[in-house]
mmCIF file with all atom_site columns, C-alpha atoms in Angstrom:
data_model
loop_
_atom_site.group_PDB
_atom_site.id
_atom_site.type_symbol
_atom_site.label_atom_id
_atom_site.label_alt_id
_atom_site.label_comp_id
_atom_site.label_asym_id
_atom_site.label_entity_id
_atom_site.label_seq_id
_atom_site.pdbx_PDB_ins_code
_atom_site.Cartn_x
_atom_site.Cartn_y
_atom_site.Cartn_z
_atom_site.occupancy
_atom_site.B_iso_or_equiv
_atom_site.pdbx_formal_charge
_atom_site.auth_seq_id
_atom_site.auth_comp_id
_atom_site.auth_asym_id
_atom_site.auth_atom_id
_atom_site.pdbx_PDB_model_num
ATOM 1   C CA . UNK J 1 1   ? 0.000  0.000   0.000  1.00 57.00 ? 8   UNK J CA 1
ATOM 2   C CA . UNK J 1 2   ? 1.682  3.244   -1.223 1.00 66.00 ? 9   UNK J CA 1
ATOM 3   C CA . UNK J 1 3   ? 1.925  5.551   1.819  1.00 66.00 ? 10  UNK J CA 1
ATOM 4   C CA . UNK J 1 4   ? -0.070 8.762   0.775  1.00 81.00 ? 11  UNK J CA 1
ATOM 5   C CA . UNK J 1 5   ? 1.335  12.374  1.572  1.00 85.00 ? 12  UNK J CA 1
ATOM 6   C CA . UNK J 1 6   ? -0.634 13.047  4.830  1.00 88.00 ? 13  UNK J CA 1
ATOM 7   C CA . UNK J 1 7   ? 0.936  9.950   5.831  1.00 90.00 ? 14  UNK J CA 1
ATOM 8   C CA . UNK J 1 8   ? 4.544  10.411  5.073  1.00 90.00 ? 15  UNK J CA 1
ATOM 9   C CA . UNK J 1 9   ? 4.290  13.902  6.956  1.00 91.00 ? 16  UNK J CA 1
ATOM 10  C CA . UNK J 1 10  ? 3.094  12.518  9.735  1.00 91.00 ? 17  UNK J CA 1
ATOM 11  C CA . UNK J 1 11  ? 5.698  10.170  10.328 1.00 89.00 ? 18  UNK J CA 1
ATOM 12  C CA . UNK J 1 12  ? 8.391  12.491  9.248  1.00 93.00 ? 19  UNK J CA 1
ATOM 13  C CA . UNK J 1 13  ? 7.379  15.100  11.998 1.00 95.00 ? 20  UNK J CA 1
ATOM 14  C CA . UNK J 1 14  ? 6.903  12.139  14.346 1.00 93.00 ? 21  UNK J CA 1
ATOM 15  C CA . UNK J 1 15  ? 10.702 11.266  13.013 1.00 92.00 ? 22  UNK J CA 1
ATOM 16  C CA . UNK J 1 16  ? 12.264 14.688  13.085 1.00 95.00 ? 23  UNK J CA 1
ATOM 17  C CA . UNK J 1 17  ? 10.631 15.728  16.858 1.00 96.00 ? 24  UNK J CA 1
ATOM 18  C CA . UNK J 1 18  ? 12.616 11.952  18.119 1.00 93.00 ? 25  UNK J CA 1
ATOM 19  C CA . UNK J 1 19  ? 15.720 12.752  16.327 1.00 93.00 ? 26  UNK J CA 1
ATOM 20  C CA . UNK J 1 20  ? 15.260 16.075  18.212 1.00 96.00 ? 27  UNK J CA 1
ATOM 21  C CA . UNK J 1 21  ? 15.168 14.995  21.481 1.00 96.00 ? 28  UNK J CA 1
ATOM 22  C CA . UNK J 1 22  ? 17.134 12.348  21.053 1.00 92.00 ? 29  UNK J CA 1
ATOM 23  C CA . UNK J 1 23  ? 19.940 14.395  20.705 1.00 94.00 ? 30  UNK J CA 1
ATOM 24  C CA . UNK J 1 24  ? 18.955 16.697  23.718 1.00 96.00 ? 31  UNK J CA 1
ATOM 25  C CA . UNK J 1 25  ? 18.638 13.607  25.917 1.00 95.00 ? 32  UNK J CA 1
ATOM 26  C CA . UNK J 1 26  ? 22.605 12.526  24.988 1.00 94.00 ? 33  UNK J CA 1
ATOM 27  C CA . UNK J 1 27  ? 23.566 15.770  25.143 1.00 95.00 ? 34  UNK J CA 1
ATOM 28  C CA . UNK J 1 28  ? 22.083 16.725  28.730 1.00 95.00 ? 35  UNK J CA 1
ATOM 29  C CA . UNK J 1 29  ? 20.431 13.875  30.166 1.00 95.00 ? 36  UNK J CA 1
ATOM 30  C CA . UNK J 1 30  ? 16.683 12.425  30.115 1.00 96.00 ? 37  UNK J CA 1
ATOM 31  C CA . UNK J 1 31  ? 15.934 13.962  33.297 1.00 96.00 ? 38  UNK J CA 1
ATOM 32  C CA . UNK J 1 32  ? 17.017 17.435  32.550 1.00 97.00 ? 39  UNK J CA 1
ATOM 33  C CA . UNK J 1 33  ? 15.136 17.981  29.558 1.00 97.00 ? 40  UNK J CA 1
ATOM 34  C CA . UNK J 1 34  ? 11.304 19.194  29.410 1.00 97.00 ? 41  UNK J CA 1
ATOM 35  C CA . UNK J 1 35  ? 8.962  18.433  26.880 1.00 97.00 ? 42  UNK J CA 1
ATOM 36  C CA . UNK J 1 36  ? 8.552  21.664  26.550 1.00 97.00 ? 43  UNK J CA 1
ATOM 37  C CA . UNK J 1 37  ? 12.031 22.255  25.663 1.00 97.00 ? 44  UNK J CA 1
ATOM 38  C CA . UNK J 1 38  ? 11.778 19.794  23.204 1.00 97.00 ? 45  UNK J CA 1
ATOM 39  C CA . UNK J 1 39  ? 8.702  21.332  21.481 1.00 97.00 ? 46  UNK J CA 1
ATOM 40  C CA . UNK J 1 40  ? 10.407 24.650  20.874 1.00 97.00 ? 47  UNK J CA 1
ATOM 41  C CA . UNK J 1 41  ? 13.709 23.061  19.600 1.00 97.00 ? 48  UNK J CA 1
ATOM 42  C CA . UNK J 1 42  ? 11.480 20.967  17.108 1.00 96.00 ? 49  UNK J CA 1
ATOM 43  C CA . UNK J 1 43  ? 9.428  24.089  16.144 1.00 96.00 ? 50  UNK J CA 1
ATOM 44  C CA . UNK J 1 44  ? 5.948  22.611  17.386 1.00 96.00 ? 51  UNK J CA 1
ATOM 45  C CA . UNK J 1 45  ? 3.432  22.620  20.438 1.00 96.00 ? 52  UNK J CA 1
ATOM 46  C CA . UNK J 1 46  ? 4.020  20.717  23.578 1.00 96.00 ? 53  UNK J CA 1
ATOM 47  C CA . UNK J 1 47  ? -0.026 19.415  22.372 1.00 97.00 ? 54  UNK J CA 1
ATOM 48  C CA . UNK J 1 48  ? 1.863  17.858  19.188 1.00 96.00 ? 55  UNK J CA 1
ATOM 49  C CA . UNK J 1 49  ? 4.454  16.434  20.677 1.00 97.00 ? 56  UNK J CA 1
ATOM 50  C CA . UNK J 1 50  ? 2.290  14.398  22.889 1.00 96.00 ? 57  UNK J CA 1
ATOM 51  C CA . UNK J 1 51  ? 0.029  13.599  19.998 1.00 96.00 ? 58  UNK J CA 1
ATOM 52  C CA . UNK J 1 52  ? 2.839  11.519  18.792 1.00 94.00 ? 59  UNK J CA 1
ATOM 53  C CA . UNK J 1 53  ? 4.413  10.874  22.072 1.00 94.00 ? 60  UNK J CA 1
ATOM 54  C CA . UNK J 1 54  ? 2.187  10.247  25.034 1.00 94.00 ? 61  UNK J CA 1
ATOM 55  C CA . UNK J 1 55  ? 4.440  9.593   27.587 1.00 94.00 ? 62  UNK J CA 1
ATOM 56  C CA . UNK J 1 56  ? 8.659  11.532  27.674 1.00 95.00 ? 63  UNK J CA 1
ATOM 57  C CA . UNK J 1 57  ? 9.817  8.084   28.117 1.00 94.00 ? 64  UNK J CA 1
ATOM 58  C CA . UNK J 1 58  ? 8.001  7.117   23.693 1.00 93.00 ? 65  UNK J CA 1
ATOM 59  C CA . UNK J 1 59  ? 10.863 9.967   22.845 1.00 93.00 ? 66  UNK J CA 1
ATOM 60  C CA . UNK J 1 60  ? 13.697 7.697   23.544 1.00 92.00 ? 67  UNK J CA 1
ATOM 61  C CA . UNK J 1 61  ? 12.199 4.848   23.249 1.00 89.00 ? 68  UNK J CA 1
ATOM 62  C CA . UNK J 1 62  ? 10.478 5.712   19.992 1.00 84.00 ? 69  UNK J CA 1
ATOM 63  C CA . UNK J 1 63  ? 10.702 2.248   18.417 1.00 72.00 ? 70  UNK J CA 1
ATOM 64  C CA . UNK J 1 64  ? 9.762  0.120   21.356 1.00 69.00 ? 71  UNK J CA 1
ATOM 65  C CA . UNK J 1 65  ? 7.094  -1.680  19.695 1.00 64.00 ? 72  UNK J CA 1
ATOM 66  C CA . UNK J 1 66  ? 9.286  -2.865  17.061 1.00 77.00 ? 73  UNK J CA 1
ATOM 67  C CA . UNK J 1 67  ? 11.179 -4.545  20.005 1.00 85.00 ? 74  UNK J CA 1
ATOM 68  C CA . UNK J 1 68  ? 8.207  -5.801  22.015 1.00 88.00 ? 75  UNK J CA 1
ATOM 69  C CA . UNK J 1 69  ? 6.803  -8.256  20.002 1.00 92.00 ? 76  UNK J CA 1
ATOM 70  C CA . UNK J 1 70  ? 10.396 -8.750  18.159 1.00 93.00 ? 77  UNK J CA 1
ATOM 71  C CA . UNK J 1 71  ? 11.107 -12.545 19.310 1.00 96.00 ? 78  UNK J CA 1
ATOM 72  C CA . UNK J 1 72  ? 7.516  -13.477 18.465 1.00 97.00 ? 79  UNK J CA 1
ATOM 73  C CA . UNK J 1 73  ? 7.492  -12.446 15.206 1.00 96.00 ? 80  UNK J CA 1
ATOM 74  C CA . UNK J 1 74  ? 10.989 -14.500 14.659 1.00 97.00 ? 81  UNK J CA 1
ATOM 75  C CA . UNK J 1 75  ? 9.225  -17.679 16.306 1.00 97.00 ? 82  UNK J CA 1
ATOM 76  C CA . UNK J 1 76  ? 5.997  -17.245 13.794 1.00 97.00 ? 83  UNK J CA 1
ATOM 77  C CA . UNK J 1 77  ? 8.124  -16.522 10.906 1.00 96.00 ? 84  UNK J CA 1
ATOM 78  C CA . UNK J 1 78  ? 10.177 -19.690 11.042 1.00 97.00 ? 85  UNK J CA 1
ATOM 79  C CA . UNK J 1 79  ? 10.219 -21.970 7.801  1.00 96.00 ? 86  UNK J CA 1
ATOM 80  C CA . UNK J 1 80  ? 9.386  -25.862 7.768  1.00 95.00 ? 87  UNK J CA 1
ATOM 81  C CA . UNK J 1 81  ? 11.959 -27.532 9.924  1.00 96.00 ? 88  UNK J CA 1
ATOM 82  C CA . UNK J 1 82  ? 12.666 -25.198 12.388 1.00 98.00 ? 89  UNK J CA 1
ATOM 83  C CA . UNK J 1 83  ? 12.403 -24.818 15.597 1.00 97.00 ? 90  UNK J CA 1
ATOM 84  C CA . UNK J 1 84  ? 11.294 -21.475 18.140 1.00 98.00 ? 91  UNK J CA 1
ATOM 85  C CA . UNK J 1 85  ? 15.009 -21.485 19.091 1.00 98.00 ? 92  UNK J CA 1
ATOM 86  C CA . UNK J 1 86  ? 16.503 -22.264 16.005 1.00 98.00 ? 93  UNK J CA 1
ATOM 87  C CA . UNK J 1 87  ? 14.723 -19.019 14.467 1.00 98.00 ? 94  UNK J CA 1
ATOM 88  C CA . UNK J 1 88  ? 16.200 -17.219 17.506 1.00 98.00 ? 95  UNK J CA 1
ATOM 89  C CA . UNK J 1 89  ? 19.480 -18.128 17.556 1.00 98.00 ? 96  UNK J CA 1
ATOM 90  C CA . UNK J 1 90  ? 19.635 -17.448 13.206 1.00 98.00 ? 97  UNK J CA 1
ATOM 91  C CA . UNK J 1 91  ? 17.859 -13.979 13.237 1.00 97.00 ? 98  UNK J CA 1
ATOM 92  C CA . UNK J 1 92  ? 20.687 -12.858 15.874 1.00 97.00 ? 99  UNK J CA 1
ATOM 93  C CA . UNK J 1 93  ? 23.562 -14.783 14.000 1.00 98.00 ? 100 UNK J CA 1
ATOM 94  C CA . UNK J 1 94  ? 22.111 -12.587 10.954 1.00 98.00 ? 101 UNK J CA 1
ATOM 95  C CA . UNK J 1 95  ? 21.788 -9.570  12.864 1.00 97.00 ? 102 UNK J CA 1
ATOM 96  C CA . UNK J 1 96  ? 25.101 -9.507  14.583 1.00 98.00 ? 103 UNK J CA 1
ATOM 97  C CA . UNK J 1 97  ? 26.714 -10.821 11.443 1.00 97.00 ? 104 UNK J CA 1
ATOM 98  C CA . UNK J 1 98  ? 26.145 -7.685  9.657  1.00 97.00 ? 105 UNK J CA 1
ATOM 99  C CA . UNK J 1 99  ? 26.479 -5.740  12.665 1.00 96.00 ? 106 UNK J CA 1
ATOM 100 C CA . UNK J 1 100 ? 22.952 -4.282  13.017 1.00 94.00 ? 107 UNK J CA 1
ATOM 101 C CA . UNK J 1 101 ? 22.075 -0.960  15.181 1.00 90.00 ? 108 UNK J CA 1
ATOM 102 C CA . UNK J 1 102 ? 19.190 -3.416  15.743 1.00 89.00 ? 109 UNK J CA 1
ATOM 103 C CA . UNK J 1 103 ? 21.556 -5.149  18.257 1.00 92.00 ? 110 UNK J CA 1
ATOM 104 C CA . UNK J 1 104 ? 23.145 -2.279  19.723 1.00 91.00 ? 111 UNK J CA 1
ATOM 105 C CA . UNK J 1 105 ? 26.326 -2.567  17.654 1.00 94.00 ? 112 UNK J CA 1
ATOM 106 C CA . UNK J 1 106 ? 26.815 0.806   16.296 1.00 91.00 ? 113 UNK J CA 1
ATOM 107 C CA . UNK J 1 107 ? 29.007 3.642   17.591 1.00 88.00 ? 114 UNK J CA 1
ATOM 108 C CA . UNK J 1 108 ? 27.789 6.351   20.411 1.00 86.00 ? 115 UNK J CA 1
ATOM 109 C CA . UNK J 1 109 ? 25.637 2.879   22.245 1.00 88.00 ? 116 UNK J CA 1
ATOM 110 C CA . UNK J 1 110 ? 27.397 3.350   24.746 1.00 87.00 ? 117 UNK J CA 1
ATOM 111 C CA . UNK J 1 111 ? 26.655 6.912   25.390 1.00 90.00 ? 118 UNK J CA 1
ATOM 112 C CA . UNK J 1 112 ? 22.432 5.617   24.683 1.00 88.00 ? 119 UNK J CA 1
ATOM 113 C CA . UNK J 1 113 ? 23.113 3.462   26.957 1.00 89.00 ? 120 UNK J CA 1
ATOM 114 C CA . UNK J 1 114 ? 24.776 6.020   29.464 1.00 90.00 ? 121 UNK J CA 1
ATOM 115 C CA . UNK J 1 115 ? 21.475 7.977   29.148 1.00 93.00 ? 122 UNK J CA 1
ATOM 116 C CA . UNK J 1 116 ? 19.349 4.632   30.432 1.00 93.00 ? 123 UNK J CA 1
ATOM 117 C CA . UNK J 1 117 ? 21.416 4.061   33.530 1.00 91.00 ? 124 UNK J CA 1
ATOM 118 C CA . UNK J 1 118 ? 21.375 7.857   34.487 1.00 94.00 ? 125 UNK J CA 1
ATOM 119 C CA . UNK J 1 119 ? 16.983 8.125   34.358 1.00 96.00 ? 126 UNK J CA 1
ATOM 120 C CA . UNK J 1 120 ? 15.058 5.928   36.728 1.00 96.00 ? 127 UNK J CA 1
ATOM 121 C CA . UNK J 1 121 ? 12.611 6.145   34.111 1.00 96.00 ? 128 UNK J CA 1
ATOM 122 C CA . UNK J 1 122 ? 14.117 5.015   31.311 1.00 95.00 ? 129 UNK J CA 1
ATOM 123 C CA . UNK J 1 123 ? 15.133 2.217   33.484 1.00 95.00 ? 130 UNK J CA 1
ATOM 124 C CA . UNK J 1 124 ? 11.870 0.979   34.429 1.00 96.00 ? 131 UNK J CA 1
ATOM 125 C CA . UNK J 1 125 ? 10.423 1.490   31.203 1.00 93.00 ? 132 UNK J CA 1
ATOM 126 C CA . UNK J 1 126 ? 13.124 -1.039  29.519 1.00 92.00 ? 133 UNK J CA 1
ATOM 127 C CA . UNK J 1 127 ? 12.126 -3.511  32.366 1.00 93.00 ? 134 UNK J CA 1
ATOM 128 C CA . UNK J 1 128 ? 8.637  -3.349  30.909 1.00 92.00 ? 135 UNK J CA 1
ATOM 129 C CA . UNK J 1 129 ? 9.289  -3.816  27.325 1.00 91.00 ? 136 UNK J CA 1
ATOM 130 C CA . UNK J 1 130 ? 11.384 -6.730  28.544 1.00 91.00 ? 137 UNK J CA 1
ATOM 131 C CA . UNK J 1 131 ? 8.365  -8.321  30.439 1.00 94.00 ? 138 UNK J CA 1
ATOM 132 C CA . UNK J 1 132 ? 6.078  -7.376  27.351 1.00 93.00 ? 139 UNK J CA 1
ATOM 133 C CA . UNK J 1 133 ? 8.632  -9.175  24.995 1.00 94.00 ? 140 UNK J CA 1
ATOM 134 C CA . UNK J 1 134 ? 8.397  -12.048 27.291 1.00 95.00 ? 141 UNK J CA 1
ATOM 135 C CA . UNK J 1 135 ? 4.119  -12.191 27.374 1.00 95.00 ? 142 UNK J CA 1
ATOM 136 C CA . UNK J 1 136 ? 4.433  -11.878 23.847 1.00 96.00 ? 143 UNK J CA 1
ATOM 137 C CA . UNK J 1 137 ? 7.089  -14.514 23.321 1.00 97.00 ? 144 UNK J CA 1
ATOM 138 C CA . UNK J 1 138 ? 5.065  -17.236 25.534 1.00 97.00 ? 145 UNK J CA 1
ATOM 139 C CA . UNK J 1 139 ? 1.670  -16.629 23.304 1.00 96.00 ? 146 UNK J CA 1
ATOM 140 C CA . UNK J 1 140 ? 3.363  -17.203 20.448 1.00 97.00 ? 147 UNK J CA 1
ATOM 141 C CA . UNK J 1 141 ? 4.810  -20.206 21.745 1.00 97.00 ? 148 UNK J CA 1
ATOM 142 C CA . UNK J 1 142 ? 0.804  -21.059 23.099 1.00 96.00 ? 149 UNK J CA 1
ATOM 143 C CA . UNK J 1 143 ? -0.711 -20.726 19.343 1.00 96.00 ? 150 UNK J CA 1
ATOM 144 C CA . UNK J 1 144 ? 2.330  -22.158 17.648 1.00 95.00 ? 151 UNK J CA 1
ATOM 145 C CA . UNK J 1 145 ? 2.004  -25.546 19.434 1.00 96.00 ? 152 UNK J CA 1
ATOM 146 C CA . UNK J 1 146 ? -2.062 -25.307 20.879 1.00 95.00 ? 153 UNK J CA 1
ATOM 147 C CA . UNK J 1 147 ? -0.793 -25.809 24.643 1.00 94.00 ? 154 UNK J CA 1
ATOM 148 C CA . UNK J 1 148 ? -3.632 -26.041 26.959 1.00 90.00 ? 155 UNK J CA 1
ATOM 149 C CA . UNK J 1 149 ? -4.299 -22.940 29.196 1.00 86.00 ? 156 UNK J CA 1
ATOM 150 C CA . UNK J 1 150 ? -2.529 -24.709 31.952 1.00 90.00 ? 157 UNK J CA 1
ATOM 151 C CA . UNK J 1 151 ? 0.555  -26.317 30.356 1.00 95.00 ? 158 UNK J CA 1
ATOM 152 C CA . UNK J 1 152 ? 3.260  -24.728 31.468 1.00 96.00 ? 159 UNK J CA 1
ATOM 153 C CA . UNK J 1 153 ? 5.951  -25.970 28.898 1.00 96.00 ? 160 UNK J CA 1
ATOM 154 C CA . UNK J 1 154 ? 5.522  -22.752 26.653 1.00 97.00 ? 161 UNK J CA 1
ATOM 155 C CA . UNK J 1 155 ? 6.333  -20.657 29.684 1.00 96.00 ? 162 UNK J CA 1
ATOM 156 C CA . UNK J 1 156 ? 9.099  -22.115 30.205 1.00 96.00 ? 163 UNK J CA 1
ATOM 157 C CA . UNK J 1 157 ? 10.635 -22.670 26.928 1.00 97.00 ? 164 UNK J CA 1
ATOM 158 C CA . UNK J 1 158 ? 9.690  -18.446 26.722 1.00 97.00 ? 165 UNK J CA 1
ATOM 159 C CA . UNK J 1 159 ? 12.057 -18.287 29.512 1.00 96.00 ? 166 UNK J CA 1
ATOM 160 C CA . UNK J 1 160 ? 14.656 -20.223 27.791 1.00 96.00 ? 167 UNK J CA 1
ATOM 161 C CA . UNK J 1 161 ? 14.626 -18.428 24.629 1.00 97.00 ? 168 UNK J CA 1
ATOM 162 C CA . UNK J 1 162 ? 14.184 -15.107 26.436 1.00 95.00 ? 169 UNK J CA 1
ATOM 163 C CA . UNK J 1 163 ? 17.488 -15.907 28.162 1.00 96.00 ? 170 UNK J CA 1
ATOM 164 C CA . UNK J 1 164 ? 19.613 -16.505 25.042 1.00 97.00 ? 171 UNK J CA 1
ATOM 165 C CA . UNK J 1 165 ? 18.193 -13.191 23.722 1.00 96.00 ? 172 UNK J CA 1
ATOM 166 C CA . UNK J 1 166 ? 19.185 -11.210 26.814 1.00 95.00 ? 173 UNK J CA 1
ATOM 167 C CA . UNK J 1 167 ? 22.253 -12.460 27.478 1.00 96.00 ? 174 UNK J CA 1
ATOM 168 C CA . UNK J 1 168 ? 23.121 -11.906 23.720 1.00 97.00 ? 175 UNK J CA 1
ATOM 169 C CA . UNK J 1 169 ? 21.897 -7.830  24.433 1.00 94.00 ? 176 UNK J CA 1
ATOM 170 C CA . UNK J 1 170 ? 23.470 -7.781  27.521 1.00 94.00 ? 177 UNK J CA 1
ATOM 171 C CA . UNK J 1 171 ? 27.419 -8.581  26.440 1.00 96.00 ? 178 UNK J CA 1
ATOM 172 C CA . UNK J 1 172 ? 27.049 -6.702  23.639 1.00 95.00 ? 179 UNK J CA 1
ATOM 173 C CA . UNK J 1 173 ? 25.801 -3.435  25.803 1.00 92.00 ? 180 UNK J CA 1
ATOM 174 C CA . UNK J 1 174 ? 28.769 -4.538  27.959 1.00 93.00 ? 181 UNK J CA 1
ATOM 175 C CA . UNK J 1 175 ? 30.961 -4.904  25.411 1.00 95.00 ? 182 UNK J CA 1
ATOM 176 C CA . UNK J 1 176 ? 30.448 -1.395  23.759 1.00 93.00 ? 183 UNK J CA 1
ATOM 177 C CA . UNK J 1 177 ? 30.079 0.665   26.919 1.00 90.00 ? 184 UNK J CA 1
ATOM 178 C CA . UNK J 1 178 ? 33.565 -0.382  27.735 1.00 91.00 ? 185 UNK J CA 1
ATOM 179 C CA . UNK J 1 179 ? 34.564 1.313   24.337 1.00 91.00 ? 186 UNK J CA 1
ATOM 180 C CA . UNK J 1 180 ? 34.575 -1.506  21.946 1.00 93.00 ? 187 UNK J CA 1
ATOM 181 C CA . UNK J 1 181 ? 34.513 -1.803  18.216 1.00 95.00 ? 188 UNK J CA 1
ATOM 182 C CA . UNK J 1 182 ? 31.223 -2.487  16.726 1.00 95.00 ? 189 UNK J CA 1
ATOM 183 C CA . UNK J 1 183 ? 32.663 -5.677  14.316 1.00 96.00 ? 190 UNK J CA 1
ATOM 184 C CA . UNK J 1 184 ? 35.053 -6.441  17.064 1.00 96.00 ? 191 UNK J CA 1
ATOM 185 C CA . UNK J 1 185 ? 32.211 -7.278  19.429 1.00 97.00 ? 192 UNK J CA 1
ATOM 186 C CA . UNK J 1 186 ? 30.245 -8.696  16.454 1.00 97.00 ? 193 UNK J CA 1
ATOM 187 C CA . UNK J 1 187 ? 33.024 -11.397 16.012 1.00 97.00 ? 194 UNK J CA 1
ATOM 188 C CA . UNK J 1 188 ? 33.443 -11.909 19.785 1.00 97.00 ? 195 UNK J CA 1
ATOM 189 C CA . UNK J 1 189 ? 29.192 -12.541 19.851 1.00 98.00 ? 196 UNK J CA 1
ATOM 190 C CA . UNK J 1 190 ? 29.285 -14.744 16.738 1.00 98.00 ? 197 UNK J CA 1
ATOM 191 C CA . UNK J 1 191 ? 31.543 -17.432 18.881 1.00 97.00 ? 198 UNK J CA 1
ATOM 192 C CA . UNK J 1 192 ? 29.361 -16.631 22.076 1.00 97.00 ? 199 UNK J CA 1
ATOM 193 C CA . UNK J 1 193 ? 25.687 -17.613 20.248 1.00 97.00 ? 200 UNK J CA 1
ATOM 194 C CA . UNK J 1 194 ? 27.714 -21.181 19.820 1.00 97.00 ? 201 UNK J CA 1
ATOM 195 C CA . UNK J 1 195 ? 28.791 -21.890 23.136 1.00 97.00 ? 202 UNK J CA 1
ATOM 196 C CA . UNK J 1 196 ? 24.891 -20.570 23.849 1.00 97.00 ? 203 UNK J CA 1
ATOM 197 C CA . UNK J 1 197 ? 23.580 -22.819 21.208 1.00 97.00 ? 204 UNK J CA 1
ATOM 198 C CA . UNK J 1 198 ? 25.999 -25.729 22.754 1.00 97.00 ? 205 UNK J CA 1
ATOM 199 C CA . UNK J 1 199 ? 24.635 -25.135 26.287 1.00 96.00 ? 206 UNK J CA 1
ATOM 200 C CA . UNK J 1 200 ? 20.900 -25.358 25.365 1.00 96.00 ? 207 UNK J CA 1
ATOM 201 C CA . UNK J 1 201 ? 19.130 -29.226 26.068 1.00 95.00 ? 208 UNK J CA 1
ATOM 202 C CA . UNK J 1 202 ? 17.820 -31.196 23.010 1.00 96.00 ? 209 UNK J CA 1
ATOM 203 C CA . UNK J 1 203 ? 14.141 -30.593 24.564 1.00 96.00 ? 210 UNK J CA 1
ATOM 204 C CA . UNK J 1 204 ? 14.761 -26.756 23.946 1.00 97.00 ? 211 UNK J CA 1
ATOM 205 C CA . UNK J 1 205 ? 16.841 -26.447 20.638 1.00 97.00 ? 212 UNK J CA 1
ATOM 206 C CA . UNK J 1 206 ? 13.643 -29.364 19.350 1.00 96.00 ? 213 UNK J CA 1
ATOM 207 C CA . UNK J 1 207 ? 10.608 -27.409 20.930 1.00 97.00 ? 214 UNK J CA 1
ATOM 208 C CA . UNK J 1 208 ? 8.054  -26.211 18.412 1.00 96.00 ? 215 UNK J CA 1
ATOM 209 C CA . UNK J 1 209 ? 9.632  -27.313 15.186 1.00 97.00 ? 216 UNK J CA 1
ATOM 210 C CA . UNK J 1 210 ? 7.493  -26.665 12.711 1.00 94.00 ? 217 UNK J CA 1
ATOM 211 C CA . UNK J 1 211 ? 5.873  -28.981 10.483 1.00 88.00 ? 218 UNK J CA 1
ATOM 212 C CA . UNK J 1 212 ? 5.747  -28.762 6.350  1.00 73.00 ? 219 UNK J CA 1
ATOM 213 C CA . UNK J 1 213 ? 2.772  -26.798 5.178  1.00 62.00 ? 220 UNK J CA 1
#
């Protein structure tokens, strides 16, 4: 569908007033900066700004729903003959391989991530798009394989696969706050999803393969 102009307007403004405060947020801090200082920087109302933003917290976070229901839409993508894991574990191989932004690895993360730890916030707000990410990972999981309300088994495996994914976004925020180089930490991730992949039962790398259509 061929996005018309009203559209494309709208999400530029919605684009530019993120870039905007983006920039004000690295450059003095979440907690220092108003919305209303962001308004008159982007050249529009505080009114529009939370049109397009309804909380401060959207601004930075601006592409959070992209990440919430990011692991269940890897797990319902998967092709005959894989399983939830297996579509995990390849969609960050591919990712890291080409050294995404997607993953964190791209220069000035660590000063993002500097920004996060600084706002109690931000903080709490990443804790809920984690649990979202979770809740949407474990109905996924429910549909892909019918589990009964009370099985437990896709709750579990959610954990499972949640892990791998964390621990995969957790070195690599490590890894670039302490000043490293976005394809050095790619390579040093690459040989990390193994040993991850090696560590991870039969039960869980063979959960929810799915059949030919």
């Amino acid at each position: 569908m061929t996005e018309g102009l009203r559209e494309r307007k709208k999400r530029q403004t919605r684009q530019y007033i993120s870039d905007v405060a983006t920039g004000l947020f690295l450059e003095r801090g979440f907690d220092a900066v108003t919305v209303a200082e962001i308004a008159e920087a982007a050249n529009v109302s505080v009114n529009t700004v939370y049109n397009y933003f309804p909380a401060k917290e959207d601004l930075f976070f601006d592409r959070s729903a992209g990440m919430a229901d990011r692991l269940a839409r890897w797990v319902r993508g998967r092709p005959a003959g894989e399983s939830a894991i297996g579509a995990v574990l390849r969609e960050l191989r591919e990712e890291v391989e080409a050294v995404s932004p997607r993953v964190g690895l791209i220069p000035g993360y660590a000063s993002f991530m500097r920004v996060i730890e600084e706002a109690p916030a931000l903080r709490s707000r990443l804790w809920a798009i984690a649990q979202e990410v979770q809740a949407n990972l474990e109905q996924a999981l429910r549909e892909e394989t019918g589990a009964a309300d009370g099985d437990e088994l896709p709750t579990l495996m959610a954990g499972q696969i949640g892990w791998v994914h964390s621990t995969v976004m957790a070195v690599i925020s490590r890894e670039m706050v302490k000043g490293g180089e976005p394809r050095e930490v790619s390579r040093e991730v690459l040989v990390l999803l193994d040993d991850i992949e090696d560590l991870l039962s039969e039960k869980v790398l063979n959960y929810a393969v799915r059949g030919a259509s």
